């Protein structure tokens, strides 16, 4: 069984793992693997090349096209578009590794072991990271144990709280954030979905899908009519129904509500049950972690924090 890690632990593992050791991330689709990795390495000045191996039909898609070397009379391979010819290290992110054709996997074997492609070495300091989907709902290729042994394997399972913090920083629509904050089980699936079940063309929610919902509804005051159908097309009918019902029913007070107008909102707090107060606490801490309180508001915010916790 692979070791399970969250986002912060993944970053630490990337920090401590030598560049010559390969890492394989196991996880569901739509949880942000490529986005998190790209941001992490670009912040450190490294170029990230994402290769979707499931879309490659022949080894030439990966290693480049053969050409005759006029000097030697032998066959060389032209470097593919992504290969670094400036000798600067890159991060090679091999997505959908277990969707690749067997002949593609043979090429990856040499790349993972010798860190070279058709005899052309990767620049010193380059990283190789792969991602695989795990579950019966995916059409997958069995991986050779010899290939698997060339990777350090971890199951990537970012927490809902990490996603909520990212969503706040990325300014997703507040209704999406509040809905997931109230019931995080809707973040990655419908509550009655069986683990690993084949959903076919039935839409189910995931983190990437909720971002798309936010993009569509942002700026819309009401979510009736075609908005309902658009949301259903992204996260499925069950999740859309629960989301729209939540939006219509009531809105849990946000961290901003507490910090800027505690006395005016106090009467609403008195109607909340324990789990709703817990959600308010989460929103308060998330606001303090993400937002920069203007100097002119700090005295009021400090006063309201004290009043809230006294309450």
Coordinates of C-alpha atoms in Angstrom, one line a residue:
X1 CA 0.0 0.0 0.0
X2 CA 1.4 3.4 -1.0
X3 CA 1.9 6.1 1.6
X4 CA -0.9 8.7 1.7
X5 CA 0.1 12.4 1.8
X6 CA -1.6 15.8 1.6
X7 CA -0.5 18.9 -0.3
X8 CA 1.9 20.3 2.3
X9 CA 3.5 16.9 2.8
X10 CA 3.9 16.5 -1.0
X11 CA 5.8 19.8 -1.0
X12 CA 8.1 18.6 1.8
X13 CA 8.7 15.3 0.0
X14 CA 9.7 17.3 -3.2
X15 CA 12.1 19.4 -1.0
X16 CA 13.9 16.4 0.5
X17 CA 13.9 13.9 -2.4
X18 CA 17.1 14.1 -4.5
X19 CA 16.5 15.0 -8.2
X20 CA 17.8 11.6 -9.4
X21 CA 15.0 9.8 -7.6
X22 CA 11.7 9.5 -9.4
X23 CA 8.3 10.1 -7.8
X24 CA 5.0 8.5 -8.7
X25 CA 1.7 10.2 -7.5
X26 CA -1.3 7.9 -7.2
X27 CA -4.7 9.6 -7.0
X28 CA -8.1 10.5 -8.5
X29 CA -8.5 12.7 -11.5
X30 CA -9.3 16.4 -10.9
X31 CA -7.5 16.8 -7.5
X32 CA -4.9 19.2 -8.9
X33 CA -1.8 17.1 -9.3
X34 CA -0.3 18.9 -12.3
X35 CA -1.4 22.4 -11.1
X36 CA 0.3 21.9 -7.7
X37 CA 3.5 20.5 -9.2
X38 CA 3.7 23.2 -11.9
X39 CA 3.3 26.0 -9.3
X40 CA 5.8 24.5 -6.9
X41 CA 8.6 24.1 -9.5
X42 CA 7.9 27.3 -11.4
X43 CA 8.3 29.2 -8.1
X44 CA 11.8 27.7 -8.0
X45 CA 12.6 28.7 -11.5
X46 CA 12.3 25.3 -13.1
X47 CA 10.3 24.6 -16.4
X48 CA 7.6 22.0 -16.1
X49 CA 6.9 19.8 -19.1
X50 CA 3.6 17.9 -18.9
X51 CA 3.3 14.9 -21.2
X52 CA -0.1 13.1 -21.4
X53 CA 1.1 9.6 -22.1
X54 CA -2.4 8.2 -22.7
X55 CA -2.6 10.4 -25.8
X56 CA 0.6 9.1 -27.4
X57 CA 0.1 6.4 -30.1
X58 CA 3.8 5.5 -30.8
X59 CA 7.3 5.9 -29.2
X60 CA 8.1 8.5 -31.8
X61 CA 5.6 10.8 -30.1
X62 CA 7.9 10.7 -27.1
X63 CA 11.4 10.3 -28.4
X64 CA 11.1 12.3 -31.6
X65 CA 11.3 11.4 -35.3
X66 CA 14.1 9.3 -36.8
X67 CA 16.5 11.0 -39.3
X68 CA 19.6 9.9 -41.1
X69 CA 22.9 11.2 -39.8
X70 CA 24.7 12.2 -43.0
X71 CA 28.2 12.0 -41.3
X72 CA 27.8 8.5 -39.9
X73 CA 25.1 7.1 -42.1
X74 CA 23.3 5.9 -39.0
X75 CA 19.8 6.8 -37.7
X76 CA 19.5 9.6 -35.1
X77 CA 16.4 10.9 -33.5
X78 CA 15.4 14.6 -33.8
X79 CA 14.8 15.9 -30.3
X80 CA 11.0 16.3 -29.5
X81 CA 9.6 19.8 -29.1
X82 CA 9.8 19.6 -25.3
X83 CA 13.4 18.4 -24.9
X84 CA 15.7 21.0 -23.3
X85 CA 18.4 21.9 -25.8
X86 CA 19.7 24.7 -23.5
X87 CA 21.1 22.2 -21.0
X88 CA 18.8 23.7 -18.2
X89 CA 17.2 21.1 -15.9
X90 CA 13.5 20.6 -16.3
X91 CA 10.7 18.8 -14.5
X92 CA 9.2 16.1 -16.7
X93 CA 5.7 15.3 -15.5
X94 CA 4.5 12.0 -17.0
X95 CA 0.7 12.2 -16.6
X96 CA -1.6 9.2 -17.2
X97 CA 1.3 6.8 -16.9
X98 CA -1.0 3.8 -16.5
X99 CA -3.0 4.8 -19.6
X100 CA 0.0 4.6 -21.9
X101 CA 0.5 1.9 -24.5
X102 CA 3.0 -0.9 -23.7
X103 CA 5.4 0.4 -26.3
X104 CA 5.4 3.8 -24.7
X105 CA 6.0 2.3 -21.3
X106 CA 9.2 0.6 -22.7
X107 CA 10.5 4.0 -23.6
X108 CA 9.7 5.4 -20.2
X109 CA 11.6 2.5 -18.6
X110 CA 14.8 3.7 -20.1
X111 CA 14.0 7.3 -19.3
X112 CA 13.3 6.5 -15.6
X113 CA 16.4 4.3 -15.2
X114 CA 19.1 6.0 -17.2
X115 CA 17.5 9.5 -17.4
X116 CA 18.1 9.7 -21.1
X117 CA 15.9 9.5 -24.2
X118 CA 17.2 7.8 -27.4
X119 CA 20.7 8.3 -26.1
X120 CA 20.2 11.9 -25.3
X121 CA 20.6 12.6 -21.5
X122 CA 18.4 14.9 -19.5
X123 CA 20.3 17.9 -18.1
X124 CA 21.8 17.4 -14.7
X125 CA 19.3 18.2 -11.9
X126 CA 16.2 17.3 -14.0
X127 CA 13.3 15.7 -12.2
X128 CA 11.0 12.9 -13.4
X129 CA 7.5 12.7 -11.8
X130 CA 4.7 10.5 -12.9
X131 CA 1.0 10.4 -12.1
X132 CA -1.4 7.5 -12.3
X133 CA -5.1 7.1 -11.7
X134 CA -6.2 4.4 -9.3
X135 CA -9.6 2.7 -9.4
X136 CA -11.9 0.3 -11.3
X137 CA -13.6 3.2 -13.1
X138 CA -10.5 3.9 -15.2
X139 CA -9.4 2.1 -18.3
X140 CA -5.8 1.3 -17.3
X141 CA -2.7 -0.5 -18.5
X142 CA -1.0 -2.8 -16.0
X143 CA 2.4 -1.4 -15.1
X144 CA 5.5 -3.7 -15.1
X145 CA 6.9 -4.2 -11.6
X146 CA 10.4 -3.3 -13.0
X147 CA 9.0 0.1 -14.1
X148 CA 7.2 0.7 -10.8
X149 CA 10.4 -0.1 -8.8
X150 CA 12.0 2.9 -10.4
X151 CA 9.7 5.3 -8.6
X152 CA 9.0 6.4 -5.0
X153 CA 5.2 5.9 -4.8
X154 CA 2.9 8.0 -2.8
X155 CA -0.9 8.3 -2.8
X156 CA -1.7 12.0 -3.1
X157 CA -4.9 12.9 -1.2
X158 CA -5.1 16.7 -0.6
X159 CA -7.5 17.5 2.3
X160 CA -10.7 19.5 1.7
X161 CA -9.3 22.2 4.0
X162 CA -6.4 22.7 1.7
X163 CA -8.7 23.0 -1.3
X164 CA -10.9 25.5 0.6
X165 CA -7.8 27.6 1.4
X166 CA -6.8 27.5 -2.3
X167 CA -10.3 28.4 -3.4
X168 CA -10.3 31.4 -1.1
X169 CA -6.9 32.6 -2.4
X170 CA -8.0 32.0 -6.0
X171 CA -11.2 34.0 -5.3
X172 CA -13.7 31.3 -6.3
X173 CA -17.3 32.2 -6.0
X174 CA -18.3 32.5 -2.4
X175 CA -21.3 30.2 -2.9
X176 CA -19.2 27.3 -4.0
X177 CA -16.8 27.8 -1.1
X178 CA -19.6 28.0 1.4
X179 CA -21.3 24.9 0.0
X180 CA -18.2 22.7 0.2
X181 CA -17.3 24.2 3.6
X182 CA -20.7 23.1 5.0
X183 CA -20.4 19.5 3.7
X184 CA -17.0 18.6 2.3
X185 CA -18.2 15.2 1.1
X186 CA -19.5 16.8 -2.1
X187 CA -16.0 18.0 -3.1
X188 CA -14.8 14.8 -4.7
X189 CA -17.9 12.6 -5.3
X190 CA -21.6 12.3 -4.5
X191 CA -22.2 10.9 -1.0
X192 CA -23.9 7.7 -2.1
X193 CA -21.2 6.9 -4.7
X194 CA -19.5 3.5 -4.2
X195 CA -15.7 3.7 -4.1
X196 CA -14.3 2.8 -7.5
X197 CA -17.7 2.5 -9.2
X198 CA -17.8 3.0 -13.0
X199 CA -19.8 6.2 -13.5
X200 CA -19.7 6.0 -17.3
X201 CA -20.9 9.3 -18.7
X202 CA -22.7 10.3 -15.5
X203 CA -21.1 13.5 -14.2
X204 CA -19.8 13.5 -10.6
X205 CA -18.2 16.3 -8.7
X206 CA -14.5 16.8 -8.3
X207 CA -12.2 19.7 -7.4
X208 CA -11.6 20.7 -11.0
X209 CA -15.4 20.7 -11.7
X210 CA -16.2 23.0 -8.8
X211 CA -13.7 25.5 -10.2
X212 CA -15.6 25.4 -13.5
X213 CA -18.9 26.0 -11.6
X214 CA -17.4 29.0 -10.0
X215 CA -16.2 30.4 -13.3
X216 CA -19.7 30.1 -14.7
X217 CA -21.7 31.6 -11.8
X218 CA -19.4 34.3 -10.7
X219 CA -21.2 37.6 -11.0
X220 CA -24.6 36.0 -11.4
X221 CA -27.0 37.2 -8.7
X222 CA -29.5 34.3 -9.1
X223 CA -28.9 30.7 -10.3
X224 CA -32.2 29.8 -11.9
X225 CA -33.0 28.4 -15.3
X226 CA -30.1 27.7 -17.5
X227 CA -27.6 28.1 -14.7
X228 CA -29.1 25.1 -13.0
X229 CA -28.6 23.0 -16.2
X230 CA -25.0 24.3 -16.7
X231 CA -24.1 23.4 -13.1
X232 CA -25.6 19.9 -13.6
X233 CA -23.5 19.4 -16.7
X234 CA -20.4 20.0 -14.7
X235 CA -20.9 18.2 -11.4
X236 CA -23.9 16.1 -12.1
X237 CA -27.6 16.4 -11.2
X238 CA -27.3 15.3 -7.5
X239 CA -24.5 17.6 -6.6
X240 CA -26.1 20.5 -8.5
X241 CA -29.4 19.9 -6.7
X242 CA -27.7 19.9 -3.3
X243 CA -25.7 23.0 -4.2
X244 CA -28.7 25.0 -5.4
X245 CA -30.7 24.0 -2.4
X246 CA -28.0 25.1 -0.1
X247 CA -27.7 28.5 -1.8
X248 CA -31.5 29.0 -1.6
X249 CA -31.8 27.9 2.0
X250 CA -29.4 30.0 3.9
X251 CA -25.8 31.3 3.9
X252 CA -23.5 30.5 6.8
X253 CA -21.8 33.6 8.1
X254 CA -18.3 34.1 6.7
X255 CA -15.1 35.1 8.4
X256 CA -15.5 38.6 7.0
X257 CA -19.0 38.9 8.5
X258 CA -17.6 38.1 12.0
X259 CA -14.5 40.3 11.7
X260 CA -16.2 43.4 10.3
X261 CA -19.7 43.3 11.7
X262 CA -19.9 40.9 14.7
X263 CA -22.5 42.8 16.7
X264 CA -24.9 43.0 13.7
X265 CA -24.5 39.3 13.0
X266 CA -24.6 38.1 16.6
X267 CA -28.3 37.4 16.5
X268 CA -27.8 35.0 13.6
X269 CA -25.1 33.1 15.4
X270 CA -27.5 32.5 18.3
X271 CA -29.6 30.3 15.9
X272 CA -26.7 28.1 14.9
X273 CA -26.1 24.6 15.9
X274 CA -22.6 23.3 16.9
X275 CA -21.6 22.1 13.4
X276 CA -22.5 25.5 12.0
X277 CA -20.4 27.3 14.5
X278 CA -17.6 25.0 13.6
X279 CA -17.9 26.1 10.0
X280 CA -17.8 29.7 11.1
X281 CA -14.6 29.0 13.0
X282 CA -13.0 27.5 9.9
X283 CA -14.1 30.5 7.8
X284 CA -12.6 32.9 10.4
X285 CA -9.2 31.2 10.4
X286 CA -9.2 30.9 6.6
X287 CA -10.0 34.7 6.3
X288 CA -7.1 35.6 8.7
X289 CA -4.7 33.4 6.8
X290 CA -5.5 34.7 3.3
X291 CA -6.7 38.3 3.7
X292 CA -4.6 41.4 4.4
X293 CA -6.6 43.5 6.8
X294 CA -6.2 47.2 6.0
X295 CA -4.5 49.3 8.7
X296 CA -7.6 51.4 9.2
X297 CA -9.7 48.3 10.0
X298 CA -7.3 46.5 12.3
X299 CA -8.6 48.0 15.6
X300 CA -12.2 47.0 14.7
X301 CA -11.1 43.5 13.6
X302 CA -9.2 42.9 16.8
X303 CA -12.2 44.0 18.8
X304 CA -14.5 41.7 16.9
X305 CA -12.2 38.7 17.3
X306 CA -12.1 39.2 21.0
X307 CA -15.9 39.7 21.2
X308 CA -16.5 36.6 19.0
X309 CA -14.4 34.3 21.2
X310 CA -15.8 35.7 24.4
X311 CA -19.2 34.9 22.9

